[in-house]
Short mmCIF file of C-alpha atoms in Angstrom, two decimals:
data_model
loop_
_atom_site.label_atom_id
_atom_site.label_comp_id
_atom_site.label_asym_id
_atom_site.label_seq_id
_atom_site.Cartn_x
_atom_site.Cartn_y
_atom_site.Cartn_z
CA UNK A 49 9.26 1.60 -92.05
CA UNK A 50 6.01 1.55 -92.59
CA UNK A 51 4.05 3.48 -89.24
CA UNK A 52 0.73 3.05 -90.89
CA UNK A 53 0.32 -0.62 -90.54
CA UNK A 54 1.70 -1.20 -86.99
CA UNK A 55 -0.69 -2.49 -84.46
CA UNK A 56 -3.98 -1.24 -84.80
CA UNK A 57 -6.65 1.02 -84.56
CA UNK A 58 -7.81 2.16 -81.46
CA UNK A 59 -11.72 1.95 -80.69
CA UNK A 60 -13.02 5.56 -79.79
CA UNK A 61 -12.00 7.14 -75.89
CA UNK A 62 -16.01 6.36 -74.86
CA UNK A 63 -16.29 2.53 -75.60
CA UNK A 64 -13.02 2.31 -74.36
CA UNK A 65 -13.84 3.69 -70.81
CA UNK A 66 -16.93 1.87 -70.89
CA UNK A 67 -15.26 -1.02 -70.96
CA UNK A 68 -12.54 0.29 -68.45
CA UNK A 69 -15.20 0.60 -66.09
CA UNK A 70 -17.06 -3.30 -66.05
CA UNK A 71 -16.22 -5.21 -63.19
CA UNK A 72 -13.64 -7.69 -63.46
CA UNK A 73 -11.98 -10.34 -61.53
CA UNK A 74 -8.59 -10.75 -61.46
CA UNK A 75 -9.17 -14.09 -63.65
CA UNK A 76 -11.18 -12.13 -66.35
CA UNK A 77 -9.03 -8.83 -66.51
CA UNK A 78 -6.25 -11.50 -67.14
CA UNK A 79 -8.25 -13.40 -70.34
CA UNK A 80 -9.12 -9.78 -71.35
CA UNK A 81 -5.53 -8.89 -72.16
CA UNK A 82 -4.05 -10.14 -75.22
CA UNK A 83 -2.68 -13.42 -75.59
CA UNK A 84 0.91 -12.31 -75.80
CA UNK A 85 0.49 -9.71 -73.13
CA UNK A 86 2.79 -10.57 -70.41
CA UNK A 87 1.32 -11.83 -66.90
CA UNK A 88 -0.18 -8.90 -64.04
CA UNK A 89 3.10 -8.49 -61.51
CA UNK A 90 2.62 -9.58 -57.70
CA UNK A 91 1.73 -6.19 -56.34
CA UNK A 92 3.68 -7.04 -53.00
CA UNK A 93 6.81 -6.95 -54.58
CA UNK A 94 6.84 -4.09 -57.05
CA UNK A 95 10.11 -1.18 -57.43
CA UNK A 96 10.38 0.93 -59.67
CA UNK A 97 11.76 -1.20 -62.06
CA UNK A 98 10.48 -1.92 -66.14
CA UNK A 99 7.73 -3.97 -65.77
CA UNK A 100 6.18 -5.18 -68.64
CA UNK A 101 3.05 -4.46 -69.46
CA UNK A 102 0.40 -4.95 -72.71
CA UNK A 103 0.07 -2.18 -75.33
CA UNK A 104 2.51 1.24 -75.99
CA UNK A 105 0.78 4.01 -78.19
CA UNK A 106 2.30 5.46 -81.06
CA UNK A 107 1.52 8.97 -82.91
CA UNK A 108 3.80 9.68 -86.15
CA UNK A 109 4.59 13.03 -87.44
CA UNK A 110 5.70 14.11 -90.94
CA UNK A 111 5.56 17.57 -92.76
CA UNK A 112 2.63 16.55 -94.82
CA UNK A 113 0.49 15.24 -92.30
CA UNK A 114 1.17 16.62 -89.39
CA UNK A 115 0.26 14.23 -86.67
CA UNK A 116 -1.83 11.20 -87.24
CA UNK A 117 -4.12 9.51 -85.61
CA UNK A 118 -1.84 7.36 -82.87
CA UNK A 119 -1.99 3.45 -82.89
CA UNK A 120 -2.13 1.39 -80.11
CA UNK A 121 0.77 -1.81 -80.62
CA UNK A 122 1.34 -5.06 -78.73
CA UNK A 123 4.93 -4.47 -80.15
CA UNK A 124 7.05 -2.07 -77.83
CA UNK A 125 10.11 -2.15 -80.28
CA UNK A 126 11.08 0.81 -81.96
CA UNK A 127 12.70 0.40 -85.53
CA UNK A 128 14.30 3.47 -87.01
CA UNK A 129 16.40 4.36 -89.41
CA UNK A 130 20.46 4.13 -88.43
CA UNK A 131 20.90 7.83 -89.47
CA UNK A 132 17.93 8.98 -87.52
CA UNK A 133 18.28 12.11 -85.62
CA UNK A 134 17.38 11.05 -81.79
CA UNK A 135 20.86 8.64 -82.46
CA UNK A 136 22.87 11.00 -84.00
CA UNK A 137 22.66 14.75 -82.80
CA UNK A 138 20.02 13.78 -79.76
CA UNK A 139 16.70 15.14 -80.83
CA UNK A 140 14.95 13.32 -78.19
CA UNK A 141 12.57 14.24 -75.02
CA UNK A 142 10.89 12.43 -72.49
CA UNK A 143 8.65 13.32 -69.77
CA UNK A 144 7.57 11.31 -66.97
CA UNK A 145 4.19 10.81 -65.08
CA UNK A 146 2.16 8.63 -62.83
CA UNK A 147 -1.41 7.24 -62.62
CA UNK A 148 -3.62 5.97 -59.56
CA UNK A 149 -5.93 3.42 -58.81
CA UNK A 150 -7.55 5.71 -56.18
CA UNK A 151 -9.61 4.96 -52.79
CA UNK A 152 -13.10 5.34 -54.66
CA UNK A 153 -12.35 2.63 -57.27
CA UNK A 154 -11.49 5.41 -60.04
CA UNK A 155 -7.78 5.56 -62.08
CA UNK A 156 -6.60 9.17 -61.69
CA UNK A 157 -3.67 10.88 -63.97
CA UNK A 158 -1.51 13.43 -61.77
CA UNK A 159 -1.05 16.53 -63.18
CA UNK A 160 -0.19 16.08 -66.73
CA UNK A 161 -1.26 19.28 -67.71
CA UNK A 162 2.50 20.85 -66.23
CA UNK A 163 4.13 17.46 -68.00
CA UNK A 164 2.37 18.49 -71.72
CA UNK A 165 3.65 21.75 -71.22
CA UNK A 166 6.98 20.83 -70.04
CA UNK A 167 6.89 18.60 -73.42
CA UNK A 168 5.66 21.80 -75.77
CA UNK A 169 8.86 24.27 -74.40
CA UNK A 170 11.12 21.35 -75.24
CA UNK A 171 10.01 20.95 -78.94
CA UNK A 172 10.51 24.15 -78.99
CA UNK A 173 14.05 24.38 -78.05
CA UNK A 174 14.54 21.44 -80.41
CA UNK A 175 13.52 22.49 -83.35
CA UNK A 176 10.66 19.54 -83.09
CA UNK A 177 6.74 19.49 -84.07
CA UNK A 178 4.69 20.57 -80.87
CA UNK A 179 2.72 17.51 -79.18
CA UNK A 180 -0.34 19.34 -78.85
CA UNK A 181 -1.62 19.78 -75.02
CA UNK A 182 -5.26 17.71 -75.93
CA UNK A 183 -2.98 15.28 -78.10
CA UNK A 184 -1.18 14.53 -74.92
CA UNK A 185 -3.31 14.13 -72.84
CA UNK A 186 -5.37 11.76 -75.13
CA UNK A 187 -2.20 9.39 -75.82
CA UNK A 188 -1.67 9.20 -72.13
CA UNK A 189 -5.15 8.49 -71.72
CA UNK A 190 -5.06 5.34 -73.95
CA UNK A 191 -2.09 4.41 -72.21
CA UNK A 192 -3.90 4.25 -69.32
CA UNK A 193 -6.64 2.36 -70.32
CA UNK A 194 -5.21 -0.20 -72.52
CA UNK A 195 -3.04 -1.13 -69.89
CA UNK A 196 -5.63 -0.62 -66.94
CA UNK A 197 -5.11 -3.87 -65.41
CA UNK A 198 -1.42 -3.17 -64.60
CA UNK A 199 -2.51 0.24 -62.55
CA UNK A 200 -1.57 -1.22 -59.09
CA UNK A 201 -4.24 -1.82 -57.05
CA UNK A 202 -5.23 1.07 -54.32
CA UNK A 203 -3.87 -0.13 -50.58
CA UNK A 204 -0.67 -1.56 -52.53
CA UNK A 205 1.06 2.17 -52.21
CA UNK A 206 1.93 1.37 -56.05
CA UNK A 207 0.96 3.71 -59.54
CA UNK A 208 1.15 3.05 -62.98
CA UNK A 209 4.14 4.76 -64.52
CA UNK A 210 4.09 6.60 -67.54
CA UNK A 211 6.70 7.32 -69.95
CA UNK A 212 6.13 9.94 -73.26
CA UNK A 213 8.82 10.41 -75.75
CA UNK A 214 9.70 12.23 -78.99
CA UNK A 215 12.06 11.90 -81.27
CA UNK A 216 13.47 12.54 -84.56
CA UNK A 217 13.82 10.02 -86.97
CA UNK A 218 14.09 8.71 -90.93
CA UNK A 219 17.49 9.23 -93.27
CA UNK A 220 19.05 12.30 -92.35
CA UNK A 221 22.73 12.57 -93.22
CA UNK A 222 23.58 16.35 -91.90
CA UNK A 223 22.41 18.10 -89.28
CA UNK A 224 18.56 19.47 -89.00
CA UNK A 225 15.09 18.68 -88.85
CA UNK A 226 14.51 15.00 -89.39
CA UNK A 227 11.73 13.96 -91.55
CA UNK A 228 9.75 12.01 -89.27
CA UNK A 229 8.85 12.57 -85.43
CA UNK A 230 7.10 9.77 -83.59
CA UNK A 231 5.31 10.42 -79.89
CA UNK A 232 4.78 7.31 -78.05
CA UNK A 233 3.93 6.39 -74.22
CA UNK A 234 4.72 2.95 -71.96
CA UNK A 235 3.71 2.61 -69.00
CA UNK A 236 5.22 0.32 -66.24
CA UNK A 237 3.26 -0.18 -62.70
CA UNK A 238 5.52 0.68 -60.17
CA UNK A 239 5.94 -0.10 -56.27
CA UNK A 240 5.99 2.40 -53.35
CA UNK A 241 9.44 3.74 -53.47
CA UNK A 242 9.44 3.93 -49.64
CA UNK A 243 7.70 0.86 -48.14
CA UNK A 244 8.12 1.42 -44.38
CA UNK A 245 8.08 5.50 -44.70
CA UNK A 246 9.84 8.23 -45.54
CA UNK A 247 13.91 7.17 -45.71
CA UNK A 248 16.45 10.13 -45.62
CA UNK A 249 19.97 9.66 -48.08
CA UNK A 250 22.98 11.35 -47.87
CA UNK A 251 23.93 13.60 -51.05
CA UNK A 252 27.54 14.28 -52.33
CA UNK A 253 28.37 17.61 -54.57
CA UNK A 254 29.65 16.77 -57.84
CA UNK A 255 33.23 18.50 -58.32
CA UNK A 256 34.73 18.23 -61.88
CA UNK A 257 31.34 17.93 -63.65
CA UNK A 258 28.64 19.92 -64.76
CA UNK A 259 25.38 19.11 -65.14
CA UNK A 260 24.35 22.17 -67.58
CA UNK A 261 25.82 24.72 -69.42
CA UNK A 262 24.34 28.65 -69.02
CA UNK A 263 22.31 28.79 -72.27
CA UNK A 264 21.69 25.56 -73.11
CA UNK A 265 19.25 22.68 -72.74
CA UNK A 266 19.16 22.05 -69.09
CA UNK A 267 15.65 23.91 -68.78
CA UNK A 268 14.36 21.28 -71.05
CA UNK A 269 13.96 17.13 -70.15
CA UNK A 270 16.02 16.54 -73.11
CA UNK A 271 17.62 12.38 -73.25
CA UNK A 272 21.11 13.70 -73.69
CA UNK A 273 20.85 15.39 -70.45
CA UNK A 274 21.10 12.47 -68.17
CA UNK A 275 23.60 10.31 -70.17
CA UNK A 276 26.46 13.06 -68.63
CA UNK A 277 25.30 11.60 -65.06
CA UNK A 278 25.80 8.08 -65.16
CA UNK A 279 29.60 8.63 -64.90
CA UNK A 280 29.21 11.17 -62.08
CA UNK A 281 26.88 8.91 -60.29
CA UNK A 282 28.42 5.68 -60.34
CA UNK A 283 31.20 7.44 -58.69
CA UNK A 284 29.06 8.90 -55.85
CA UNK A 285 27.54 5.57 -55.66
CA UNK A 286 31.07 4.06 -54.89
CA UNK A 287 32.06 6.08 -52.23
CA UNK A 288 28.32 5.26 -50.35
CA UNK A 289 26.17 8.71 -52.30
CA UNK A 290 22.87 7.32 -53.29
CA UNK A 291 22.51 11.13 -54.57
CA UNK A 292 24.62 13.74 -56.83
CA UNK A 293 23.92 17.39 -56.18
CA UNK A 294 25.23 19.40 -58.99
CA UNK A 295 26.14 23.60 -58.37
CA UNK A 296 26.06 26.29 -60.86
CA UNK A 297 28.46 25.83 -64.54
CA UNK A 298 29.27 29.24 -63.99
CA UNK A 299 30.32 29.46 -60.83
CA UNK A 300 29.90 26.81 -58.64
CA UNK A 301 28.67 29.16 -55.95
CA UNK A 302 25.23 28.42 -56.76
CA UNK A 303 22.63 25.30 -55.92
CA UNK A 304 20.88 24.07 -58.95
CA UNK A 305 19.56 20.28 -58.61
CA UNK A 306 20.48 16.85 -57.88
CA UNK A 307 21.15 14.34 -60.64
CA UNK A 308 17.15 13.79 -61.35
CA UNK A 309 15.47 15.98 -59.10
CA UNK A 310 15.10 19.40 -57.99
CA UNK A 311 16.29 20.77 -55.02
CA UNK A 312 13.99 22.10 -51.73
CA UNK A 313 15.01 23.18 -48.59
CA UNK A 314 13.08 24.62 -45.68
CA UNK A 315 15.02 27.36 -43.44
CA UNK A 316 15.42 27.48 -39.54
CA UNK A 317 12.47 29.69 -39.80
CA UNK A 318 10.31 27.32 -41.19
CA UNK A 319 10.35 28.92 -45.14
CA UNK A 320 10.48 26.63 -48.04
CA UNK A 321 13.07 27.58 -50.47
CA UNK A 322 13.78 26.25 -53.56
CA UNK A 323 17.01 27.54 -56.58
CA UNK A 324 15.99 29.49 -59.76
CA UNK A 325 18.54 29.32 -62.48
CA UNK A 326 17.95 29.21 -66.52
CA UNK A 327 19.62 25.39 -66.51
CA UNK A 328 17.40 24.19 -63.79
CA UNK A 329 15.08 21.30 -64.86
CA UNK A 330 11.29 22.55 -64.16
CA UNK A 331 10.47 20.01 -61.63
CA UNK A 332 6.56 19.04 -62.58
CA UNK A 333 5.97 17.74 -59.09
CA UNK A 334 7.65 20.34 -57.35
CA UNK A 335 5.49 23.34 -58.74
CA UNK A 336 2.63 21.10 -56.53
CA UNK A 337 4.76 21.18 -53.56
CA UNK A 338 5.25 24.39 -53.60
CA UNK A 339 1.63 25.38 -54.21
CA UNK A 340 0.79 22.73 -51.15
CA UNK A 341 3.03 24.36 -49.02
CA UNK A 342 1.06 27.70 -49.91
CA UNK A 343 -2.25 26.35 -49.07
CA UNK A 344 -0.62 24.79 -45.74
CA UNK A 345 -0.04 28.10 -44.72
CA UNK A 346 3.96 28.03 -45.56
CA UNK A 347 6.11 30.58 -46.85
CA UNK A 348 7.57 30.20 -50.21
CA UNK A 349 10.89 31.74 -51.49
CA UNK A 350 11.85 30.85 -55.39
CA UNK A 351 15.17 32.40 -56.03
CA UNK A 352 19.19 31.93 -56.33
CA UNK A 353 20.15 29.70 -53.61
CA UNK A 354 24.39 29.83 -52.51
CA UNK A 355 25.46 26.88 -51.32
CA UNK A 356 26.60 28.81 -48.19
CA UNK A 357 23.03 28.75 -47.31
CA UNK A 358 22.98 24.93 -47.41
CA UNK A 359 24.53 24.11 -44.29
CA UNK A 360 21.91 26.90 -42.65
CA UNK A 361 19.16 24.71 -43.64
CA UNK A 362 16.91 22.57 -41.38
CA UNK A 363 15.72 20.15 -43.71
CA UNK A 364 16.63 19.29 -47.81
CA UNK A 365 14.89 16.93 -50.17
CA UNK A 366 14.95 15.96 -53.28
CA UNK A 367 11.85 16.33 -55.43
CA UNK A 368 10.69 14.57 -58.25
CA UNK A 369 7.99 12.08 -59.56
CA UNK A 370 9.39 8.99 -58.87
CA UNK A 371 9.14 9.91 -54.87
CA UNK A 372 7.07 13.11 -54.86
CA UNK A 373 10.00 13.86 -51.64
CA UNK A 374 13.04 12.31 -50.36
CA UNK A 375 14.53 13.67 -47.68
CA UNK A 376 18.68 14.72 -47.71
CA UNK A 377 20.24 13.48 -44.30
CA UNK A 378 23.48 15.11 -45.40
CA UNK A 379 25.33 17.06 -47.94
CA UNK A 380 28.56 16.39 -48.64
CA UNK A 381 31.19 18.85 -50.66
CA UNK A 382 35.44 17.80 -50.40
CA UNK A 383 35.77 17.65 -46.27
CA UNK A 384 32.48 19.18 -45.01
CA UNK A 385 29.27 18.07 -44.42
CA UNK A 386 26.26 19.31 -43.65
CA UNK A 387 23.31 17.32 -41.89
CA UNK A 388 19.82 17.17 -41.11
CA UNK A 389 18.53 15.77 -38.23
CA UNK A 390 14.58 15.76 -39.13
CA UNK A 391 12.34 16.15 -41.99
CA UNK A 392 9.16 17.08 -40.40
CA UNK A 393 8.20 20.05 -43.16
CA UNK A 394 9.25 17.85 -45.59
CA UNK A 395 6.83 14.60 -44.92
CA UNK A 396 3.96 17.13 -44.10
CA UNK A 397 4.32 17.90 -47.38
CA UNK A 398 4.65 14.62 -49.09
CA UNK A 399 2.05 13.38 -47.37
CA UNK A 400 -0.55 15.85 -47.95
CA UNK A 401 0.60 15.45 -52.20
CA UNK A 402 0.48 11.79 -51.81
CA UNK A 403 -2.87 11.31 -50.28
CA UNK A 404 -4.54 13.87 -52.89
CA UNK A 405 -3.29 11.10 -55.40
CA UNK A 406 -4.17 8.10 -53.83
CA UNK A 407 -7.35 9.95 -53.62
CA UNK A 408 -7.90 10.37 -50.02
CA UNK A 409 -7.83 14.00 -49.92
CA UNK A 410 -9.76 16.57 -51.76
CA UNK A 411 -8.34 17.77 -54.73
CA UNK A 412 -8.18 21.47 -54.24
CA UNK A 413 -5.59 22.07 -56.82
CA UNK A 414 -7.52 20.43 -59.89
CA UNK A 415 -4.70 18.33 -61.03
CA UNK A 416 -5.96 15.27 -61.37
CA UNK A 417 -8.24 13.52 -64.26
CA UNK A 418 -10.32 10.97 -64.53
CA UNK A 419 -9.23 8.13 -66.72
CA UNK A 420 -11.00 4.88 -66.47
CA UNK A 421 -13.00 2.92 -63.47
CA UNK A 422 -11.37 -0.26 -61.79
CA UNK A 423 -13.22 -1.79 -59.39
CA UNK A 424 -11.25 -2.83 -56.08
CA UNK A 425 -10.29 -6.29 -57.20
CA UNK A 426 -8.45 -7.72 -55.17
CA UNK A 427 -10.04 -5.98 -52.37
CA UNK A 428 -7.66 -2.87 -51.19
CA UNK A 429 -5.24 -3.98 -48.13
CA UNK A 430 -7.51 -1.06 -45.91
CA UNK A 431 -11.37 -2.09 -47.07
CA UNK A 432 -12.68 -0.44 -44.34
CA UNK A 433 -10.95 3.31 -45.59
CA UNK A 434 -12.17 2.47 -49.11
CA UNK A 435 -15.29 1.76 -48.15
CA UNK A 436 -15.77 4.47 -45.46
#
């Protein structure tokens, strides 16, 4: 196919945010979209589910161009070639990321410096062409803005969520590096994953499945790492696990992570602890609880975890970006299980990270960026916090 002539160009980053930033009614942000852009959601009832929203950005990638200069497409299907890659021998990553309509009316990106990275050390293990850390950032960006209307309004408890992927593509019979790359971004606004609070779930150990091998991808958010979960899963599901927690390839002596987030646990003594293994996923959001828990005043241990140490815990949680924190009640492995009575370290921490987004706490980590302006419209659920 033909990259070059889908959708089209994008107008430069400063009209664009001038334009982000005009006040609109809900009325006129709705006549501003495009005519086959789908309707705003009701904000009430958001999950974190797809939700459709109006433009995906594209970037393409070949050996005598390099990257070009992105496009920004009404159409969010990708056509490939059958013998691409990404289908074949799974030369795909993905990151994930949110954005905020914040308390002062301004659309804030959380840290996507750590997800661009994250991004760079895959390509590297995969043999792809690096997405460049300002090339990121400035796809995200668009992202953002040509979709501002589907950020969820502050008050709501809802973000926009945003999805980058790359992936190999174009006629490639044996195995190597494909001709073509592509980098795109969706977003979806998403709903408060907890609506009344914080809401503990029990975990169950996977036995007779591994999540990653020593030495091979699991450091990385490659896609064929989570396809080897849905089996495991579905069975934990059955039996009344919302949660898998997978142990060491090696050994399975060792705590590594649950199916799609990273593990943290906080000790009778009040440390927070979190595994350290080569196949262990680099959790974006949990390198910001960690560094919260610093500031708080907490002490922080990084380093092998045995699961005979689990049942010593006083609290678990799972981190990742979909929750920030979700607290364990229990761990199960064959006949024993280990529970947690409270989580007070744990929502001290996710509420501290959570009000820095929502941007009613002082940034002191400088992870956040300034996207676009959006007026509160509808007014915020708490006018008088906004406004104060």
């Amino acid at each position: 196919p033909e990259w070059e002539t889908l959708g089209s160009p994008l107008p430069d980053h400063g009209s664009m945010l001038r334009r982000a930033s005009r006040p609109l009614s809900r009325a006129a942000s709705r006549r501003r979209l495009y005519a086959t852009a789908p309707p705003l959601p009701e904000w009430e009832t958001l999950g974190f589910n797809a939700t459709p929203t109006a433009r995906m950005i594209r970037y393409n990638w070949s050996a005598e161009r390099g990257w070009d200069a992105g496009e920004s497409s009404p159409e969010f299907t990708v056509t490939i070639h059958g013998l691409s890659n990404v289908l074949h021998y799974g030369q795909g990553l993905f990151e994930g990321l949110k954005a905020f309509h914040c308390k002062d009316g301004l659309v804030r990106v959380f840290n996507s410096h750590a997800n661009a990275a994250r991004l760079q050390s895959g390509a590297e293990r995969l043999a792809m062409p690096v997405v460049p850390p300002e090339l990121f950032d400035e796809a995200v960006d668009r992202c953002i803005r040509d979709n501002v209307e589907y950020v969820p309004p502050y008050g709501y408890g809802g973000a926009m969520y945003l999805r980058p992927f790359l992936f190999g593509h174009g006629e490639k019979l044996g195995l190597g590096a494909a001709p073509h790359y592509s980098f795109c971004v969706i977003a979806s606004p998403v709903g408060a994953y907890y609506k009344g609070g914080l809401e503990p779930i029990d975990a169950l150990v996977v036995e007779g499945f591994d999540r990653a091998a020593p030495r091979g991808v699991g450091n990385i958010k490659a896609a064929g790492n989570y396809a080897p979960d849905v089996l495991p899963s579905i069975l934990a599901k059955e039996k009344g696990y919302p949660v898998c927690l997978y142990l060491d390839a090696a050994t399975q002596t060792y705590v590594e992570e649950f199916s799609t987030s990273n593990f943290i646990g906080v000790t009778a003594e009040g440390t927070v602890v979190t595994p350290t293994s080569p196949s262990i996923l680099p959790s974006c959001t949990k390198g910001v609880v960690l560094e919260t828990a610093r500031r708080l005043g907490m002490r922080v241990e990084e380093r092998p975890v045995s699961f005979d140490e689990v049942g010593g815990l006083k609290e678990v949680a799972a981190c990742g970006t979909a929750v920030v924190l979700t607290p364990i009640s229990s761990v199960t492995r064959g006949g024993t299980v280990h529970s947690y009575a409270g989580f007070d370290t744990i929502a001290t921490l996710y509420n501290a990270i959570t009000s820095v987004q929502q941007g009613e706490a002082n940034d002191a980590l400088g992870i956040t960026r300034v996207v676009a302006e959006r007026p509160h419209d509808p007014p915020c659920r708490d006018a008088e916090a906004a406004a104060a």
